[in-house]
Amino acid sequence: MLINRRTFLVATGVLAVAPKVSVAQLNDTYYEVLLRHTRWAETQYDATAGRYRRTDFGFAVVLGNAVLLTRGSYDAAPAGVEKDVLREHTLATIKHFAASNVLAGGTEWGKTLFWDTTFQSYFVLAARLLWPDLDAATRANVEAIARGQADYTTSLGTGNDPRSGSWTPNGLTGGHRGDTKLEEMGVYAQALAPGLAWHGDGPGWREAFGRWSRNEAGLPAADLANPSTVDGVAISANTATNLHDTFVVENHGSFGPHYQEELWRTSGRNAVHFLLAGRPLPEVLTKQPNGELLWRTILATMSDAGEPLMPMVNDREHLYGRDVIPLAFRSTVLRDPMAARAEAALASRLLAYQAHPPVHRLAKFSGEAKYEPEARAELAISYLLHELRPAPEPVSEQEFFTRAAITIDHGADPGLLTHQSVAAWAGTVTKPGFTKLAWQPSHDDWLFKISGSTPMLLPSAAVTGRNVVAYQQVRDGFEATASLLRFADGFAGTATLPTGTIVCALPRPGRVDVHNLALAGILTGARTYTGSAGRVTVQAREGFRVDELTFPATSARHVRMVGITPHPTYGYSLFDFEVGPGVTTASSFDPGYEPAKATDGDPATRWAVARAERGRADSWIAVDLGTATTVQRARLRWETAAAGAYRVETSLDGATWTTVATYPRPDLSTPGWLDVDGKAGFVARSAEPITVQGDTITVPAGLVEGYVRADLRKIAAEPVPECPPGVRASTADGFLSLFNLSGADVTGTVRLRGTRLYRGTQVTTRDGTDYALTLPAATARVEAPWFTARGIPPGITAVVHNAQRVTFRGGPAMFVLVHRDGRSLPVVLGKAERTVSMPLATPFPIDDLALGRVTFPNSVLPAGMGDPAAAVDGRLHTAWKPGRDGRMVVDLGSVHDVQVALKWTAGAVPPHTVTYSVDGRTYGSATVARYVAVSTGWRPGQASLQSVVVQARST
């Protein structure tokens, strides 16, 4: 019987998780979170001024206040303020800032597109919720803000806002290399929405709103001929290039799903104005050009918390309060059950997240203060969206990750190769400054640290060469990725498997950092590590680091700490250096931070090295115990300026010193394998151990495998494939992962154990097979275990052509050929060669360049047209219905010299032509192409297109 993974983890005590929140409970949860967040919001109140502060737009808390004051059952206990007081604070703030806005004749704020208009949107919405309580002058000012901003934004045309400095959408061209303009175009649209929603259409408002909104998601070249219209304007009129051709956006030089979500974040801010005003939603909010392809990319990086991962962005991981609104918009306005599931998962964690210090905050893991009032406002908008537009029933977690499973190579420029599977997420990152093999077993975003510049497994050095393969189920019969990366001083390889397992061939030791917090309801405050050498539990570090060092008893009068690696900014500083009472000296000290303050017993005082000595590695602090004393421990409580490494030395005379302890020293050093908290683990095919030091795991150089909940002891005992020089191989989970870690082609034999048969040629041996290997320089690949041969004798040659057909020679022999899907076939082999085919098996890999590729039109289809993806999905019972004069394009991903075959369903085949393009813009008859277009004169009753088969011409 299958059991839900999370249920199993909770039942076994591995994970303490917050209660699940259903869609029906979302608004109750949001309301309670807003109530509790009010304690933080009230810290923004300036009693002297009689209003919330302007700093970092703190006054935007009025939107959350307005929801609490006009909805639900207000409770002053969690809010920390009586309702009438909150109302007084809120109304006074709205009155002041409505009058002080530039558009209403003030001088304090407003009109500037970046970022005043975001907070204007929140502000106008708050005022509208409390409209009956506002005086006439304040109402007039709020109306002037909405109208004036729409007029001002429209007056800019497609030009820059002179008030916004370098922030620009780059006209209607946008841009995707280094810095997407999706966010910026969204801000222009967002500046127009309150005017349109509350005051109808002013001169040019609706046209400008539609123009920025349609272009926000960008336009791939292949969609230029899309005849679909949105709000009466053809998609082909769009001009922006806000995305790479794999539908990934960049911001500040890296891939940031937080910014990709801006399409739905700004849409949520905009939609709530129309819905609350009782006006129809502009069509562009419900039919977003290419929005579904952007969403596919988000799903491909989603965690089980309903939050997109940030492998290349610092400061935005676990930004729970900001990640709600994009999901709420997709869930309620777009009626997306996948987004509904993600939103419910995120909401389930909000109260536990909010309770963690600093208590009450919603964006606590971000360094940007302005995110806090934004998070409050966006949670309030999410509440309103659910009130005004109820969400659909969400899919289950298992269905979510089954549907989200995909491999995508986003290309060398974005530097991201991702694999979302049912069991895990993994990504090989090669963008400069972010190199890593990021891995999230069980999609648990609180297990391993993978965000931003955090290193993981791979060397953090620049990648100088990149060879990758993304395997897809529809074409290859399984989903996996393989990469071979070149560095200035060597090579590294990665593979991700459909089971969630990862494999890496490392040129030097790799590092994995573990989240370890006391986060009630999410994390227990400790991590347990188990290996062949034993078990250790590492407690979460709360506050400043404390090192408890023990060593063999020794006689000493003098004990000192000698630094090896200082804090990179502040050097060394100790609150306590406990070895016994005595006179304390140091190599240097800062005035007010003398050495004796580390041994005075006062936990608030400390020693710190002199400012001029902060960069010195071997600074020291010493205690003269006065007489020879037996010592066997030292306790060091550090300030922020904690040593990365140091040693403790003893001496009888103060001249000759002996090292008795060093830091860091492993909490656990274990050969072969390491289990991490019962959730995941590593197997190292090396004589060197895996070590745990605090919250850092170090794996040795060589071949390392990462598993999701597996019997690691048993796996580590399995033999390692024997390979030619320069090659590493793994048979993790039965898949053969191969890496050529050299600059030369390799031909040779890989000696394997067991009776699995892989694509290619192998000869059976007494205990396995000799696999004939040909592997080009600096490449990697993954082979699926399509067959096993039960009872096969040594000396039989097996040539696996594909997942259906095998040729045997070297008989006589009798054995059973078993397919990966469980079907079996008895084989009687004589002296002659024999080829067998497994009945009903699909002959993967399939030689069809179109299978599983992106097709156009995509998110917005012309009336009467079916989804063109049905012609490249590999299924026999699906087909593309062209619609009247329909045209479809398939993007092959790269340029090939191709030949095309079309297969139609029963009925009259419509007149049609096939044309080809290199750039997606100009089509003709030349067959060297990346894009293949099928144009029809289809009429009702004619056949549909069952498949477009594209094959490379043989040379």
mmCIF file of N, CA, C and O in Angstrom, residues 807-856:
data_model
loop_
_atom_site.group_PDB
_atom_site.id
_atom_site.type_symbol
_atom_site.label_atom_id
_atom_site.label_comp_id
_atom_site.label_asym_id
_atom_site.label_seq_id
_atom_site.Cartn_x
_atom_site.Cartn_y
_atom_site.Cartn_z
ATOM 1 N N THR A 807 20.151 -7.995 -29.306
ATOM 2 C CA THR A 807 20.788 -9.063 -30.079
ATOM 3 C C THR A 807 21.756 -9.812 -29.163
ATOM 4 O O THR A 807 22.580 -9.192 -28.472
ATOM 5 N N PHE A 808 21.634 -11.166 -29.164
ATOM 6 C CA PHE A 808 22.523 -12.014 -28.369
ATOM 7 C C PHE A 808 23.370 -12.880 -29.290
ATOM 8 O O PHE A 808 22.929 -13.290 -30.374
ATOM 9 N N ARG A 809 24.562 -13.191 -28.848
ATOM 10 C CA ARG A 809 25.406 -14.175 -29.526
ATOM 11 C C ARG A 809 26.340 -14.812 -28.503
ATOM 12 O O ARG A 809 26.571 -14.259 -27.419
ATOM 13 N N GLY A 810 26.889 -15.979 -28.882
ATOM 14 C CA GLY A 810 27.807 -16.681 -27.977
ATOM 15 C C GLY A 810 27.192 -17.900 -27.337
ATOM 16 O O GLY A 810 27.759 -18.445 -26.377
ATOM 17 N N GLY A 811 26.029 -18.391 -27.858
ATOM 18 C CA GLY A 811 25.357 -19.550 -27.286
ATOM 19 C C GLY A 811 26.106 -20.856 -27.552
ATOM 20 O O GLY A 811 27.243 -20.837 -28.052
ATOM 21 N N PRO A 812 25.515 -21.949 -27.179
ATOM 22 C CA PRO A 812 24.117 -22.116 -26.746
ATOM 23 C C PRO A 812 23.907 -21.703 -25.289
ATOM 24 O O PRO A 812 24.795 -21.849 -24.469
ATOM 25 N N ALA A 813 22.680 -21.202 -25.036
ATOM 26 C CA ALA A 813 22.304 -20.802 -23.681
ATOM 27 C C ALA A 813 20.797 -20.649 -23.600
ATOM 28 O O ALA A 813 20.128 -20.405 -24.607
ATOM 29 N N MET A 814 20.272 -20.796 -22.393
ATOM 30 C CA MET A 814 18.852 -20.551 -22.122
ATOM 31 C C MET A 814 18.772 -19.633 -20.897
ATOM 32 O O MET A 814 19.434 -19.870 -19.883
ATOM 33 N N PHE A 815 17.980 -18.578 -21.012
ATOM 34 C CA PHE A 815 17.831 -17.649 -19.908
ATOM 35 C C PHE A 815 16.529 -16.872 -20.113
ATOM 36 O O PHE A 815 15.834 -17.058 -21.121
ATOM 37 N N VAL A 816 16.226 -16.004 -19.160
ATOM 38 C CA VAL A 816 14.996 -15.212 -19.238
ATOM 39 C C VAL A 816 15.381 -13.740 -19.297
ATOM 40 O O VAL A 816 16.114 -13.240 -18.431
ATOM 41 N N LEU A 817 14.876 -13.058 -20.323
ATOM 42 C CA LEU A 817 15.090 -11.627 -20.466
ATOM 43 C C LEU A 817 13.922 -10.901 -19.786
ATOM 44 O O LEU A 817 12.769 -11.129 -20.141
ATOM 45 N N VAL A 818 14.235 -10.066 -18.819
ATOM 46 C CA VAL A 818 13.200 -9.348 -18.055
ATOM 47 C C VAL A 818 13.316 -7.862 -18.357
ATOM 48 O O VAL A 818 14.381 -7.258 -18.207
ATOM 49 N N HIS A 819 12.200 -7.281 -18.793
ATOM 50 C CA HIS A 819 12.178 -5.850 -19.094
ATOM 51 C C HIS A 819 12.022 -5.054 -17.805
ATOM 52 O O HIS A 819 11.523 -5.556 -16.791
ATOM 53 N N ARG A 820 12.437 -3.801 -17.841
ATOM 54 C CA ARG A 820 12.326 -2.925 -16.681
ATOM 55 C C ARG A 820 10.892 -2.780 -16.197
ATOM 56 O O ARG A 820 10.637 -2.579 -15.016
ATOM 57 N N ASP A 821 9.922 -2.911 -17.122
ATOM 58 C CA ASP A 821 8.521 -2.771 -16.729
ATOM 59 C C ASP A 821 7.940 -4.040 -16.133
ATOM 60 O O ASP A 821 6.767 -4.094 -15.785
ATOM 61 N N GLY A 822 8.763 -5.112 -16.023
ATOM 62 C CA GLY A 822 8.327 -6.342 -15.379
ATOM 63 C C GLY A 822 8.002 -7.479 -16.329
ATOM 64 O O GLY A 822 7.935 -8.639 -15.912
ATOM 65 N N ARG A 823 7.808 -7.197 -17.612
ATOM 66 C CA ARG A 823 7.522 -8.257 -18.564
ATOM 67 C C ARG A 823 8.763 -9.105 -18.810
ATOM 68 O O ARG A 823 9.882 -8.595 -18.732
ATOM 69 N N SER A 824 8.537 -10.379 -19.107
ATOM 70 C CA SER A 824 9.670 -11.282 -19.314
ATOM 71 C C SER A 824 9.503 -12.067 -20.600
ATOM 72 O O SER A 824 8.396 -12.221 -21.121
ATOM 73 N N LEU A 825 10.636 -12.560 -21.098
ATOM 74 C CA LEU A 825 10.657 -13.288 -22.363
ATOM 75 C C LEU A 825 11.719 -14.383 -22.285
ATOM 76 O O LEU A 825 12.912 -14.087 -22.117
ATOM 77 N N PRO A 826 11.315 -15.675 -22.367
ATOM 78 C CA PRO A 826 12.319 -16.741 -22.391
ATOM 79 C C PRO A 826 13.145 -16.655 -23.673
ATOM 80 O O PRO A 826 12.607 -16.393 -24.754
ATOM 81 N N VAL A 827 14.464 -16.861 -23.560
ATOM 82 C CA VAL A 827 15.351 -16.787 -24.709
ATOM 83 C C VAL A 827 16.115 -18.100 -24.824
ATOM 84 O O VAL A 827 16.760 -18.545 -23.867
ATOM 85 N N VAL A 828 16.002 -18.712 -25.995
ATOM 86 C CA VAL A 828 16.804 -19.889 -26.309
ATOM 87 C C VAL A 828 17.798 -19.483 -27.374
ATOM 88 O O VAL A 828 17.424 -19.140 -28.503
ATOM 89 N N LEU A 829 19.064 -19.487 -27.019
ATOM 90 C CA LEU A 829 20.118 -18.998 -27.915
ATOM 91 C C LEU A 829 20.972 -20.162 -28.383
ATOM 92 O O LEU A 829 21.550 -20.904 -27.580
ATOM 93 N N GLY A 830 21.011 -20.367 -29.694
ATOM 94 C CA GLY A 830 21.882 -21.385 -30.258
ATOM 95 C C GLY A 830 23.244 -20.816 -30.592
ATOM 96 O O GLY A 830 23.646 -19.763 -30.084
ATOM 97 N N LYS A 831 23.934 -21.444 -31.488
ATOM 98 C CA LYS A 831 25.253 -20.954 -31.876
ATOM 99 C C LYS A 831 25.151 -19.722 -32.765
ATOM 100 O O LYS A 831 26.082 -18.922 -32.837
ATOM 101 N N ALA A 832 24.007 -19.574 -33.411
ATOM 102 C CA ALA A 832 23.829 -18.419 -34.290
ATOM 103 C C ALA A 832 23.346 -17.204 -33.486
ATOM 104 O O ALA A 832 22.741 -17.327 -32.422
ATOM 105 N N GLU A 833 23.627 -16.035 -34.023
ATOM 106 C CA GLU A 833 23.169 -14.791 -33.415
ATOM 107 C C GLU A 833 21.648 -14.740 -33.416
ATOM 108 O O GLU A 833 20.997 -15.207 -34.346
ATOM 109 N N ARG A 834 21.069 -14.163 -32.353
ATOM 110 C CA ARG A 834 19.610 -14.058 -32.296
ATOM 111 C C ARG A 834 19.200 -12.689 -31.765
ATOM 112 O O ARG A 834 19.748 -12.207 -30.775
ATOM 113 N N THR A 835 18.237 -12.065 -32.471
ATOM 114 C CA THR A 835 17.688 -10.788 -32.033
ATOM 115 C C THR A 835 16.275 -10.998 -31.530
ATOM 116 O O THR A 835 15.456 -11.634 -32.212
ATOM 117 N N VAL A 836 15.977 -10.486 -30.331
ATOM 118 C CA VAL A 836 14.646 -10.638 -29.753
ATOM 119 C C VAL A 836 14.059 -9.260 -29.500
ATOM 120 O O VAL A 836 14.777 -8.287 -29.244
ATOM 121 N N SER A 837 12.733 -9.173 -29.565
ATOM 122 C CA SER A 837 12.021 -7.937 -29.268
ATOM 123 C C SER A 837 11.019 -8.201 -28.157
ATOM 124 O O SER A 837 10.269 -9.191 -28.212
ATOM 125 N N MET A 838 11.001 -7.335 -27.175
ATOM 126 C CA MET A 838 10.069 -7.476 -26.056
ATOM 127 C C MET A 838 8.698 -6.996 -26.508
ATOM 128 O O MET A 838 8.543 -5.827 -26.909
ATOM 129 N N PRO A 839 7.684 -7.852 -26.467
ATOM 130 C CA PRO A 839 6.340 -7.456 -26.913
ATOM 131 C C PRO A 839 5.822 -6.254 -26.132
ATOM 132 O O PRO A 839 6.025 -6.143 -24.925
ATOM 133 N N LEU A 840 5.208 -5.327 -26.832
ATOM 134 C CA LEU A 840 4.534 -4.149 -26.291
ATOM 135 C C LEU A 840 5.475 -3.096 -25.705
ATOM 136 O O LEU A 840 5.020 -2.054 -25.240
ATOM 137 N N ALA A 841 6.771 -3.354 -25.739
ATOM 138 C CA ALA A 841 7.712 -2.369 -25.196
ATOM 139 C C ALA A 841 7.928 -1.244 -26.211
ATOM 140 O O ALA A 841 7.958 -1.483 -27.429
ATOM 141 N N THR A 842 8.094 -0.029 -25.726
ATOM 142 C CA THR A 842 8.391 1.120 -26.582
ATOM 143 C C THR A 842 9.890 1.173 -26.838
ATOM 144 O O THR A 842 10.687 1.059 -25.898
ATOM 145 N N PRO A 843 10.312 1.353 -28.085
ATOM 146 C CA PRO A 843 11.749 1.296 -28.406
ATOM 147 C C PRO A 843 12.502 2.590 -28.072
ATOM 148 O O PRO A 843 13.056 3.258 -28.942
ATOM 149 N N PHE A 844 12.517 2.952 -26.776
ATOM 150 C CA PHE A 844 13.283 4.131 -26.357
ATOM 151 C C PHE A 844 14.775 3.900 -26.549
ATOM 152 O O PHE A 844 15.249 2.780 -26.378
ATOM 153 N N PRO A 845 15.538 4.967 -26.882
ATOM 154 C CA PRO A 845 15.106 6.338 -27.164
ATOM 155 C C PRO A 845 14.508 6.444 -28.557
ATOM 156 O O PRO A 845 14.945 5.759 -29.491
ATOM 157 N N ILE A 846 13.526 7.315 -28.672
ATOM 158 C CA ILE A 846 12.819 7.464 -29.943
ATOM 159 C C ILE A 846 13.477 8.576 -30.757
ATOM 160 O O ILE A 846 13.723 9.672 -30.252
ATOM 161 N N ASP A 847 13.740 8.277 -31.998
ATOM 162 C CA ASP A 847 14.430 9.219 -32.884
ATOM 163 C C ASP A 847 13.430 10.217 -33.447
ATOM 164 O O ASP A 847 13.004 10.115 -34.598
ATOM 165 N N ASP A 848 13.027 11.162 -32.607
ATOM 166 C CA ASP A 848 12.062 12.177 -33.015
ATOM 167 C C ASP A 848 12.399 13.457 -32.270
ATOM 168 O O ASP A 848 12.178 13.578 -31.060
ATOM 169 N N LEU A 849 12.929 14.433 -32.981
ATOM 170 C CA LEU A 849 13.378 15.673 -32.368
ATOM 171 C C LEU A 849 12.239 16.526 -31.831
ATOM 172 O O LEU A 849 12.463 17.441 -31.026
ATOM 173 N N ALA A 850 11.010 16.230 -32.266
ATOM 174 C CA ALA A 850 9.867 17.052 -31.856
ATOM 175 C C ALA A 850 9.228 16.578 -30.560
ATOM 176 O O ALA A 850 8.502 17.343 -29.912
ATOM 177 N N LEU A 851 9.486 15.357 -30.152
ATOM 178 C CA LEU A 851 8.814 14.789 -28.993
ATOM 179 C C LEU A 851 9.057 15.623 -27.735
ATOM 180 O O LEU A 851 10.195 15.901 -27.366
ATOM 181 N N GLY A 852 7.974 15.992 -27.089
ATOM 182 C CA GLY A 852 8.075 16.697 -25.821
ATOM 183 C C GLY A 852 8.532 18.131 -25.908
ATOM 184 O O GLY A 852 8.740 18.776 -24.873
ATOM 185 N N ARG A 853 8.688 18.656 -27.118
ATOM 186 C CA ARG A 853 9.185 20.026 -27.258
ATOM 187 C C ARG A 853 8.073 21.049 -27.043
ATOM 188 O O ARG A 853 6.884 20.736 -27.129
ATOM 189 N N VAL A 854 8.474 22.273 -26.815
ATOM 190 C CA VAL A 854 7.521 23.366 -26.643
ATOM 191 C C VAL A 854 6.888 23.701 -27.990
ATOM 192 O O VAL A 854 7.578 23.763 -29.015
ATOM 193 N N THR A 855 5.588 23.901 -27.969
ATOM 194 C CA THR A 855 4.853 24.232 -29.191
ATOM 195 C C THR A 855 4.139 25.570 -29.027
ATOM 196 O O THR A 855 3.881 26.032 -27.915
ATOM 197 N N PHE A 856 3.806 26.146 -30.164
ATOM 198 C CA PHE A 856 3.089 27.427 -30.220
ATOM 199 C C PHE A 856 1.961 27.314 -31.231
ATOM 200 O O PHE A 856 2.086 26.561 -32.194
#
